[in-house]
Amino acid sequence: MALNYIWIGFFLISFIFGLVSLLMGDTDIFSRMMLSTFDSSKTAFTTSIGLTGVLALWLGIMKIGEKAGVVNVLARMLSPFFSKLFPDIPKNHPVMGSIFMNIASNMLGLDNAATPTGLKAMAQMQELNTKKDTATNPMIMFLVLNTSGLTLIPTTILGYRSMNGAAQPMDVFIPILLATTVATIAGILLTAAWQRVNIFQPTLFLGLVGIIGFVGLVMWGFGQMDKQTMNTVTKVASNLIIMSIIVLFIVVGMWRKVNVYDAFIEGAKDGFQTAVRIIPYLVAILVAVGVLRASGALDLLIDGIRWVVQQCGLDTRFVDALPTAFMKPLSGSGARGLMLESMKTFGVDSFVGRLSCIFQGSTDTTFYILAVYFGSIGIRYTRHALACGLLADLAGVIAAIAVCYIFF
């Protein structure tokens, strides 16, 4: 519903700005706005079709990993840590399996597997809920873990960069990983503090310290390098990690006697269907954003924020990428459209283009996830879920800006 109002608002605001510009003597304003609708529609279609191959490839590889049991292995590895985050869930309750499967699926970018297991986990937690219309602490912690968007492989973002002609499509891989990790840690700490979960329990504390230490070490290490060395290391490490994951999935699949070719084909078919499904969403948001920019309204908003940032004595290069960050909590497709629009306007390898990609990968769609997951079990009172989710998003945005300046 929020996206509905935003989409309508884009057109109404654009029309009002167009009328004002016309009254001020700009007789070409509506011509530019209409031309923008055609160009944006074409861009949306070609983008979706161009992404088909990348989605087919990666969803095929992910299907091999899913059938090979990689998700189950990750679930078992995460079990000691995550069980401490949900003290209100009885030991060995079946819901823990669904939670682990959901988190592991999200980390691997398996959206098709993550959503069903997430809805199942919510239904199982609802069985333990004594107030059926009110969110419980485990539900909120689970939702925040989802909204913080921890993903090891940002497949779609890397695909968009590749099809838009990025010199090194993988160069945002490590920055995205760092930003999304910061968002997840922030979400866990905020929610744990709100729920009075003891984060100093040995397993939980060591896990958090280990993650924070790893992120800090990576950022410190890259901070010691000059730009050329950093770009070289990022390029080598990112591509090596991605290629290693592909080979690992295939090897584990062979070892588990999975027909890896058939599994790949099954996943690749999902990739093709996904590419086709996103065409209407991309057309809708890219046309709306294109009209907003052509009318001058978006530039006015960005210029206002830039002026405030300048008055604070800060660098303003990040400002043009902020629309993606603003949209991400509301709509993944909307943020994706703004990311693509930024890459088209400023260049795929520009600072703004890269930062938009990092924003897109640093968090997830908080409002959408809360609506779907809580709506599926009839929760009306979400308590502190939204506040914790949005604060985690804020941490991810700040981290994205920081790592982008470090890397680029």
Short mmCIF file of C-alpha atoms in Angstrom, two decimals:
data_model
loop_
_atom_site.label_atom_id
_atom_site.label_comp_id
_atom_site.label_asym_id
_atom_site.label_seq_id
_atom_site.Cartn_x
_atom_site.Cartn_y
_atom_site.Cartn_z
CA MET A 1 0.00 0.00 0.00
CA ALA A 2 2.87 2.39 0.82
CA LEU A 3 4.39 1.84 -2.63
CA ASN A 4 0.98 2.56 -4.20
CA TYR A 5 0.89 6.00 -2.60
CA ILE A 6 4.53 6.67 -3.45
CA TRP A 7 3.99 5.73 -7.09
CA ILE A 8 0.90 7.96 -7.36
CA GLY A 9 2.79 10.73 -5.57
CA PHE A 10 5.64 10.60 -8.09
CA PHE A 11 3.26 11.33 -10.96
CA LEU A 12 1.25 13.99 -9.13
CA ILE A 13 4.36 15.83 -7.94
CA SER A 14 5.88 15.59 -11.42
CA PHE A 15 2.71 17.01 -13.00
CA ILE A 16 2.59 19.92 -10.54
CA PHE A 17 6.26 20.73 -11.14
CA GLY A 18 5.62 20.50 -14.87
CA LEU A 19 2.77 23.01 -14.65
CA VAL A 20 4.90 25.40 -12.62
CA SER A 21 7.74 25.13 -15.14
CA LEU A 22 5.29 25.72 -18.00
CA LEU A 23 3.92 28.85 -16.32
CA MET A 24 7.50 30.05 -15.90
CA GLY A 25 8.08 29.76 -19.65
CA ASP A 26 9.50 26.27 -20.10
CA THR A 27 7.35 25.10 -23.02
CA ASP A 28 9.33 21.88 -23.51
CA ILE A 29 8.83 20.49 -20.02
CA PHE A 30 5.97 18.13 -20.85
CA SER A 31 7.73 17.00 -24.03
CA ARG A 32 10.73 15.98 -21.91
CA MET A 33 8.48 14.22 -19.42
CA MET A 34 6.71 12.22 -22.11
CA LEU A 35 9.99 11.36 -23.82
CA SER A 36 11.21 10.13 -20.45
CA THR A 37 8.27 7.72 -20.16
CA PHE A 38 9.16 6.08 -23.49
CA ASP A 39 12.88 5.92 -22.73
CA SER A 40 12.28 4.51 -19.25
CA SER A 41 9.87 1.85 -20.52
CA LYS A 42 12.43 0.74 -23.09
CA THR A 43 15.17 0.67 -20.47
CA ALA A 44 13.04 -1.44 -18.13
CA PHE A 45 12.33 -4.03 -20.81
CA THR A 46 15.88 -4.29 -22.14
CA THR A 47 17.22 -4.48 -18.58
CA SER A 48 14.93 -7.37 -17.68
CA ILE A 49 15.72 -9.29 -20.87
CA GLY A 50 19.43 -8.64 -20.50
CA LEU A 51 19.32 -9.97 -16.95
CA THR A 52 17.75 -13.28 -18.00
CA GLY A 53 21.04 -15.05 -18.65
CA VAL A 54 22.62 -13.96 -15.38
CA LEU A 55 19.58 -14.95 -13.34
CA ALA A 56 19.34 -18.31 -15.10
CA LEU A 57 23.02 -18.98 -14.39
CA TRP A 58 22.93 -18.09 -10.72
CA LEU A 59 19.59 -19.62 -9.83
CA GLY A 60 20.81 -22.77 -11.55
CA ILE A 61 23.96 -22.81 -9.43
CA MET A 62 21.92 -22.06 -6.30
CA LYS A 63 19.56 -24.93 -7.05
CA ILE A 64 22.55 -27.27 -7.13
CA GLY A 65 23.62 -25.98 -3.72
CA GLU A 66 20.10 -26.38 -2.39
CA LYS A 67 19.75 -29.97 -3.57
CA ALA A 68 23.29 -30.79 -2.42
CA GLY A 69 22.34 -29.86 1.14
CA VAL A 70 24.52 -26.77 1.50
CA VAL A 71 21.60 -24.92 3.10
CA ASN A 72 21.21 -27.70 5.68
CA VAL A 73 24.93 -27.56 6.50
CA LEU A 74 24.72 -23.81 7.05
CA ALA A 75 21.67 -24.33 9.26
CA ARG A 76 23.60 -26.72 11.51
CA MET A 77 26.55 -24.33 11.66
CA LEU A 78 24.29 -21.45 12.71
CA SER A 79 22.32 -23.48 15.25
CA PRO A 80 24.37 -22.79 18.45
CA PHE A 81 24.47 -19.06 17.74
CA PHE A 82 20.87 -18.45 16.73
CA SER A 83 19.38 -20.56 19.49
CA LYS A 84 20.69 -17.96 21.97
CA LEU A 85 18.86 -15.19 20.12
CA PHE A 86 15.50 -16.90 20.67
CA PRO A 87 15.43 -17.80 24.39
CA ASP A 88 11.60 -17.83 24.44
CA ILE A 89 11.44 -20.74 22.00
CA PRO A 90 11.54 -24.16 23.73
CA LYS A 91 14.65 -26.20 23.14
CA ASN A 92 14.46 -28.50 20.10
CA HIS A 93 11.18 -26.96 18.94
CA PRO A 94 10.57 -27.57 15.20
CA VAL A 95 10.45 -23.83 14.52
CA MET A 96 14.21 -23.61 15.02
CA GLY A 97 14.74 -25.73 11.92
CA SER A 98 12.58 -23.37 9.86
CA ILE A 99 14.41 -20.33 11.23
CA PHE A 100 17.80 -21.79 10.40
CA MET A 101 16.67 -22.79 6.91
CA ASN A 102 15.30 -19.30 6.28
CA ILE A 103 18.44 -17.49 7.45
CA ALA A 104 20.73 -19.84 5.53
CA SER A 105 18.60 -19.50 2.39
CA ASN A 106 18.75 -15.71 2.63
CA MET A 107 22.52 -15.80 3.06
CA LEU A 108 22.82 -17.83 -0.14
CA GLY A 109 20.37 -15.60 -2.00
CA LEU A 110 17.79 -18.39 -2.33
CA ASP A 111 14.70 -16.14 -2.22
CA ASN A 112 12.38 -18.88 -3.49
CA ALA A 113 13.44 -21.12 -0.60
CA ALA A 114 13.67 -18.34 2.00
CA THR A 115 10.11 -17.03 1.76
CA PRO A 116 8.30 -20.37 2.27
CA THR A 117 10.53 -21.33 5.19
CA GLY A 118 10.10 -17.85 6.67
CA LEU A 119 6.31 -18.04 6.50
CA LYS A 120 6.45 -21.53 8.00
CA ALA A 121 8.62 -20.26 10.85
CA MET A 122 6.15 -17.44 11.56
CA ALA A 123 3.24 -19.91 11.62
CA GLN A 124 5.12 -22.16 14.04
CA MET A 125 5.98 -19.23 16.32
CA GLN A 126 2.33 -18.18 16.23
CA GLU A 127 1.45 -21.57 17.73
CA LEU A 128 3.53 -20.58 20.77
CA ASN A 129 1.98 -17.12 20.94
CA THR A 130 -0.52 -16.55 23.76
CA LYS A 131 -1.67 -13.19 22.29
CA LYS A 132 -2.48 -14.02 18.69
CA ASP A 133 -2.71 -10.42 17.46
CA THR A 134 0.58 -9.26 19.01
CA ALA A 135 4.12 -9.99 17.84
CA THR A 136 6.31 -11.98 20.21
CA ASN A 137 10.00 -11.36 20.90
CA PRO A 138 11.16 -14.31 18.74
CA MET A 139 9.00 -13.08 15.86
CA ILE A 140 10.52 -9.61 16.05
CA MET A 141 14.10 -10.90 16.24
CA PHE A 142 13.38 -13.15 13.28
CA LEU A 143 11.90 -10.28 11.26
CA VAL A 144 14.85 -7.99 12.02
CA LEU A 145 17.27 -10.68 10.87
CA ASN A 146 15.33 -10.80 7.61
CA THR A 147 15.03 -7.04 7.14
CA SER A 148 18.75 -6.49 7.75
CA GLY A 149 19.26 -8.44 4.55
CA LEU A 150 22.45 -10.44 5.24
CA THR A 151 23.29 -12.02 1.88
CA LEU A 152 26.57 -13.65 0.94
CA ILE A 153 25.93 -13.54 -2.80
CA PRO A 154 24.15 -10.42 -4.19
CA THR A 155 23.44 -12.21 -7.46
CA THR A 156 21.02 -9.73 -9.03
CA ILE A 157 23.11 -6.65 -8.27
CA LEU A 158 26.22 -8.21 -9.79
CA GLY A 159 24.13 -9.19 -12.80
CA TYR A 160 22.82 -5.65 -13.30
CA ARG A 161 26.35 -4.25 -13.13
CA SER A 162 27.55 -6.80 -15.67
CA MET A 163 24.78 -6.15 -18.19
CA ASN A 164 25.24 -2.37 -17.84
CA GLY A 165 28.86 -2.65 -18.92
CA ALA A 166 30.74 -2.38 -15.61
CA ALA A 167 34.50 -2.80 -16.07
CA GLN A 168 34.59 -5.04 -12.97
CA PRO A 169 31.04 -6.10 -12.02
CA MET A 170 32.30 -7.85 -8.87
CA ASP A 171 34.04 -4.80 -7.38
CA VAL A 172 31.04 -4.03 -5.14
CA PHE A 173 30.89 -7.58 -3.76
CA ILE A 174 33.07 -7.03 -0.67
CA PRO A 175 31.65 -3.53 0.07
CA ILE A 176 28.11 -4.95 -0.03
CA LEU A 177 29.14 -7.83 2.25
CA LEU A 178 30.63 -5.39 4.77
CA ALA A 179 27.62 -3.03 4.72
CA THR A 180 25.02 -5.78 5.07
CA THR A 181 27.02 -7.37 7.91
CA VAL A 182 27.03 -4.06 9.78
CA ALA A 183 23.26 -3.74 9.29
CA THR A 184 22.71 -7.27 10.60
CA ILE A 185 24.92 -6.77 13.67
CA ALA A 186 23.19 -3.47 14.43
CA GLY A 187 19.78 -5.13 14.10
CA ILE A 188 20.76 -7.96 16.44
CA LEU A 189 22.23 -5.63 19.07
CA LEU A 190 19.29 -3.21 18.97
CA THR A 191 16.67 -5.95 19.18
CA ALA A 192 18.59 -7.85 21.87
CA ALA A 193 18.87 -4.68 23.96
CA TRP A 194 15.14 -3.97 23.52
CA GLN A 195 14.25 -7.54 24.49
CA ARG A 196 16.88 -7.70 27.25
CA VAL A 197 18.59 -10.70 25.70
CA ASN A 198 21.94 -11.29 27.38
CA ILE A 199 24.44 -10.81 24.57
CA PHE A 200 27.28 -11.79 26.93
CA GLN A 201 26.36 -15.45 26.79
CA PRO A 202 29.60 -17.13 25.62
CA THR A 203 28.31 -18.54 22.32
CA LEU A 204 26.36 -15.43 21.38
CA PHE A 205 29.03 -12.99 22.52
CA LEU A 206 31.89 -14.80 20.80
CA GLY A 207 29.84 -15.06 17.62
CA LEU A 208 29.09 -11.33 17.57
CA VAL A 209 32.66 -10.39 18.46
CA GLY A 210 33.94 -12.68 15.74
CA ILE A 211 31.71 -11.10 13.11
CA ILE A 212 32.49 -7.55 14.24
CA GLY A 213 36.19 -8.37 14.40
CA PHE A 214 36.15 -9.81 10.89
CA VAL A 215 34.41 -6.76 9.44
CA GLY A 216 36.72 -4.42 11.32
CA LEU A 217 39.81 -6.33 10.17
CA VAL A 218 38.71 -6.28 6.53
CA MET A 219 37.96 -2.55 6.63
CA TRP A 220 41.25 -1.82 8.41
CA GLY A 221 43.19 -3.94 5.93
CA PHE A 222 41.68 -2.20 2.92
CA GLY A 223 42.20 1.15 4.62
CA GLN A 224 45.96 0.52 4.58
CA MET A 225 46.03 0.07 0.81
CA ASP A 226 46.23 2.66 -1.92
CA LYS A 227 43.34 2.79 -4.40
CA GLN A 228 45.09 0.77 -7.08
CA THR A 229 46.08 -2.03 -4.71
CA MET A 230 42.63 -2.03 -3.15
CA ASN A 231 40.97 -2.37 -6.55
CA THR A 232 43.29 -5.24 -7.48
CA VAL A 233 42.72 -7.11 -4.22
CA THR A 234 38.96 -6.53 -4.41
CA LYS A 235 38.83 -7.77 -8.00
CA VAL A 236 40.85 -10.92 -7.26
CA ALA A 237 39.15 -11.74 -3.94
CA SER A 238 35.61 -11.13 -5.18
CA ASN A 239 35.98 -13.22 -8.31
CA LEU A 240 37.86 -15.96 -6.46
CA ILE A 241 35.16 -16.21 -3.79
CA ILE A 242 32.34 -16.33 -6.32
CA MET A 243 34.10 -18.92 -8.50
CA SER A 244 34.98 -21.01 -5.43
CA ILE A 245 31.32 -21.08 -4.40
CA ILE A 246 30.28 -22.26 -7.86
CA VAL A 247 32.86 -25.05 -7.84
CA LEU A 248 32.03 -25.98 -4.24
CA PHE A 249 28.32 -26.35 -5.04
CA ILE A 250 29.06 -28.51 -8.06
CA VAL A 251 31.59 -30.71 -6.21
CA VAL A 252 29.31 -31.18 -3.19
CA GLY A 253 26.45 -31.99 -5.54
CA MET A 254 28.55 -34.65 -7.28
CA TRP A 255 29.63 -36.06 -3.91
CA ARG A 256 25.99 -36.24 -2.78
CA LYS A 257 25.13 -37.96 -6.08
CA VAL A 258 22.90 -35.10 -7.21
CA ASN A 259 22.27 -34.84 -10.95
CA VAL A 260 23.90 -31.42 -11.06
CA TYR A 261 22.98 -30.77 -14.68
CA ASP A 262 19.27 -31.42 -14.11
CA ALA A 263 19.37 -29.36 -10.92
CA PHE A 264 21.00 -26.49 -12.80
CA ILE A 265 18.37 -26.62 -15.55
CA GLU A 266 15.58 -26.58 -12.95
CA GLY A 267 17.02 -23.50 -11.28
CA ALA A 268 17.79 -21.81 -14.60
CA LYS A 269 14.12 -22.11 -15.59
CA ASP A 270 13.24 -20.22 -12.41
CA GLY A 271 15.75 -17.55 -13.46
CA PHE A 272 14.02 -17.06 -16.80
CA GLN A 273 10.60 -16.84 -15.15
CA THR A 274 11.93 -14.36 -12.59
CA ALA A 275 13.34 -12.12 -15.31
CA VAL A 276 9.97 -12.05 -17.07
CA ARG A 277 8.04 -11.40 -13.84
CA ILE A 278 10.03 -8.29 -12.94
CA ILE A 279 9.34 -6.50 -16.25
CA PRO A 280 6.04 -4.83 -15.12
CA TYR A 281 7.59 -3.75 -11.82
CA LEU A 282 10.62 -2.22 -13.50
CA VAL A 283 8.46 -0.43 -16.08
CA ALA A 284 6.24 1.01 -13.32
CA ILE A 285 9.03 2.35 -11.13
CA LEU A 286 11.47 3.44 -13.85
CA VAL A 287 8.77 5.43 -15.65
CA ALA A 288 7.70 7.10 -12.40
CA VAL A 289 11.28 7.97 -11.44
CA GLY A 290 12.08 9.11 -14.97
CA VAL A 291 9.12 11.49 -15.02
CA LEU A 292 10.03 12.77 -11.55
CA ARG A 293 13.59 13.51 -12.68
CA ALA A 294 12.45 15.07 -16.00
CA SER A 295 10.09 17.40 -14.14
CA GLY A 296 12.94 18.70 -11.98
CA ALA A 297 11.33 17.59 -8.69
CA LEU A 298 13.92 14.92 -7.90
CA ASP A 299 16.78 17.29 -8.66
CA LEU A 300 15.24 19.89 -6.33
CA LEU A 301 15.06 17.37 -3.47
CA ILE A 302 18.62 16.19 -4.03
CA ASP A 303 19.90 19.76 -4.32
CA GLY A 304 18.23 20.58 -1.00
CA ILE A 305 19.92 17.67 0.75
CA ARG A 306 23.22 18.54 -0.95
CA TRP A 307 22.98 22.12 0.37
CA VAL A 308 22.47 20.86 3.93
CA VAL A 309 25.42 18.49 3.59
CA GLN A 310 27.60 21.30 2.23
CA GLN A 311 26.67 23.52 5.16
CA CYS A 312 27.94 20.76 7.44
CA GLY A 313 31.26 20.81 5.60
CA LEU A 314 30.91 17.23 4.29
CA ASP A 315 31.63 15.67 0.90
CA THR A 316 28.46 15.60 -1.21
CA ARG A 317 29.22 12.81 -3.69
CA PHE A 318 26.96 10.35 -1.84
CA VAL A 319 23.85 12.56 -2.04
CA ASP A 320 22.83 11.58 -5.58
CA ALA A 321 22.61 7.91 -4.53
CA LEU A 322 20.32 8.59 -1.56
CA PRO A 323 17.01 7.98 -3.43
CA THR A 324 17.91 4.28 -3.59
CA ALA A 325 18.52 4.24 0.17
CA PHE A 326 15.24 6.06 0.85
CA MET A 327 13.25 3.62 -1.29
CA LYS A 328 14.82 0.33 -0.13
CA PRO A 329 12.84 -0.06 3.14
CA LEU A 330 9.61 0.46 1.17
CA SER A 331 10.12 -1.56 -1.98
CA GLY A 332 12.85 -3.79 -3.38
CA SER A 333 11.61 -3.28 -6.95
CA GLY A 334 11.39 0.47 -6.40
CA ALA A 335 14.94 0.63 -5.03
CA ARG A 336 16.11 -1.57 -7.90
CA GLY A 337 14.59 0.89 -10.34
CA LEU A 338 16.32 3.83 -8.66
CA MET A 339 19.61 1.93 -8.65
CA LEU A 340 19.31 1.30 -12.38
CA GLU A 341 18.33 4.91 -12.98
CA SER A 342 21.42 6.06 -11.06
CA MET A 343 23.68 3.79 -13.10
CA LYS A 344 22.14 5.09 -16.32
CA THR A 345 22.35 8.75 -15.31
CA PHE A 346 25.77 8.84 -13.63
CA GLY A 347 27.49 5.78 -15.08
CA VAL A 348 27.72 2.20 -13.86
CA ASP A 349 31.30 2.68 -12.60
CA SER A 350 30.72 6.12 -11.11
CA PHE A 351 30.79 6.71 -7.36
CA VAL A 352 27.00 7.21 -7.38
CA GLY A 353 26.43 4.10 -9.50
CA ARG A 354 28.50 1.93 -7.18
CA LEU A 355 27.01 3.42 -3.99
CA SER A 356 23.49 2.82 -5.28
CA CYS A 357 24.39 -0.85 -5.74
CA ILE A 358 25.81 -1.02 -2.21
CA PHE A 359 22.65 0.63 -0.82
CA GLN A 360 20.57 -1.93 -2.70
CA GLY A 361 22.53 -4.82 -1.21
CA SER A 362 23.06 -3.53 2.32
CA THR A 363 19.51 -4.04 3.68
CA ASP A 364 16.17 -5.53 2.72
CA THR A 365 12.61 -4.24 2.23
CA THR A 366 11.57 -3.67 5.84
CA PHE A 367 7.96 -2.58 5.28
CA TYR A 368 7.30 -5.31 2.72
CA ILE A 369 8.75 -8.09 4.89
CA LEU A 370 6.83 -6.95 7.96
CA ALA A 371 3.61 -6.75 5.95
CA VAL A 372 3.98 -10.20 4.38
CA TYR A 373 5.26 -12.11 7.40
CA PHE A 374 3.02 -10.53 10.03
CA GLY A 375 0.06 -10.43 7.67
CA SER A 376 0.36 -14.17 7.03
CA ILE A 377 -0.47 -14.92 10.69
CA GLY A 378 -2.80 -12.02 11.47
CA ILE A 379 -0.47 -9.95 13.66
CA ARG A 380 -1.84 -6.44 14.19
CA TYR A 381 0.46 -5.09 16.91
CA THR A 382 4.07 -5.30 15.76
CA ARG A 383 5.55 -3.64 18.87
CA HIS A 384 9.20 -2.65 18.28
CA ALA A 385 9.68 -4.60 15.04
CA LEU A 386 9.46 -1.58 12.73
CA ALA A 387 11.70 0.63 14.88
CA CYS A 388 14.43 -2.01 15.13
CA GLY A 389 14.16 -2.81 11.43
CA LEU A 390 14.48 0.83 10.36
CA LEU A 391 17.38 1.48 12.75
CA ALA A 392 19.17 -1.52 11.25
CA ASP A 393 18.48 -0.04 7.80
CA LEU A 394 19.99 3.26 8.94
CA ALA A 395 23.11 1.47 10.16
CA GLY A 396 23.36 -0.26 6.79
CA VAL A 397 23.05 3.05 4.91
CA ILE A 398 25.76 4.70 7.00
CA ALA A 399 28.01 1.66 6.59
CA ALA A 400 27.38 1.65 2.82
CA ILE A 401 28.48 5.28 2.53
CA ALA A 402 31.57 4.63 4.66
CA VAL A 403 32.76 1.55 2.75
CA CYS A 404 32.10 3.23 -0.59
CA TYR A 405 34.40 6.09 0.34
CA ILE A 406 37.02 3.60 1.55
CA PHE A 407 36.91 1.45 -1.58
CA PHE A 408 36.10 3.97 -4.31
#
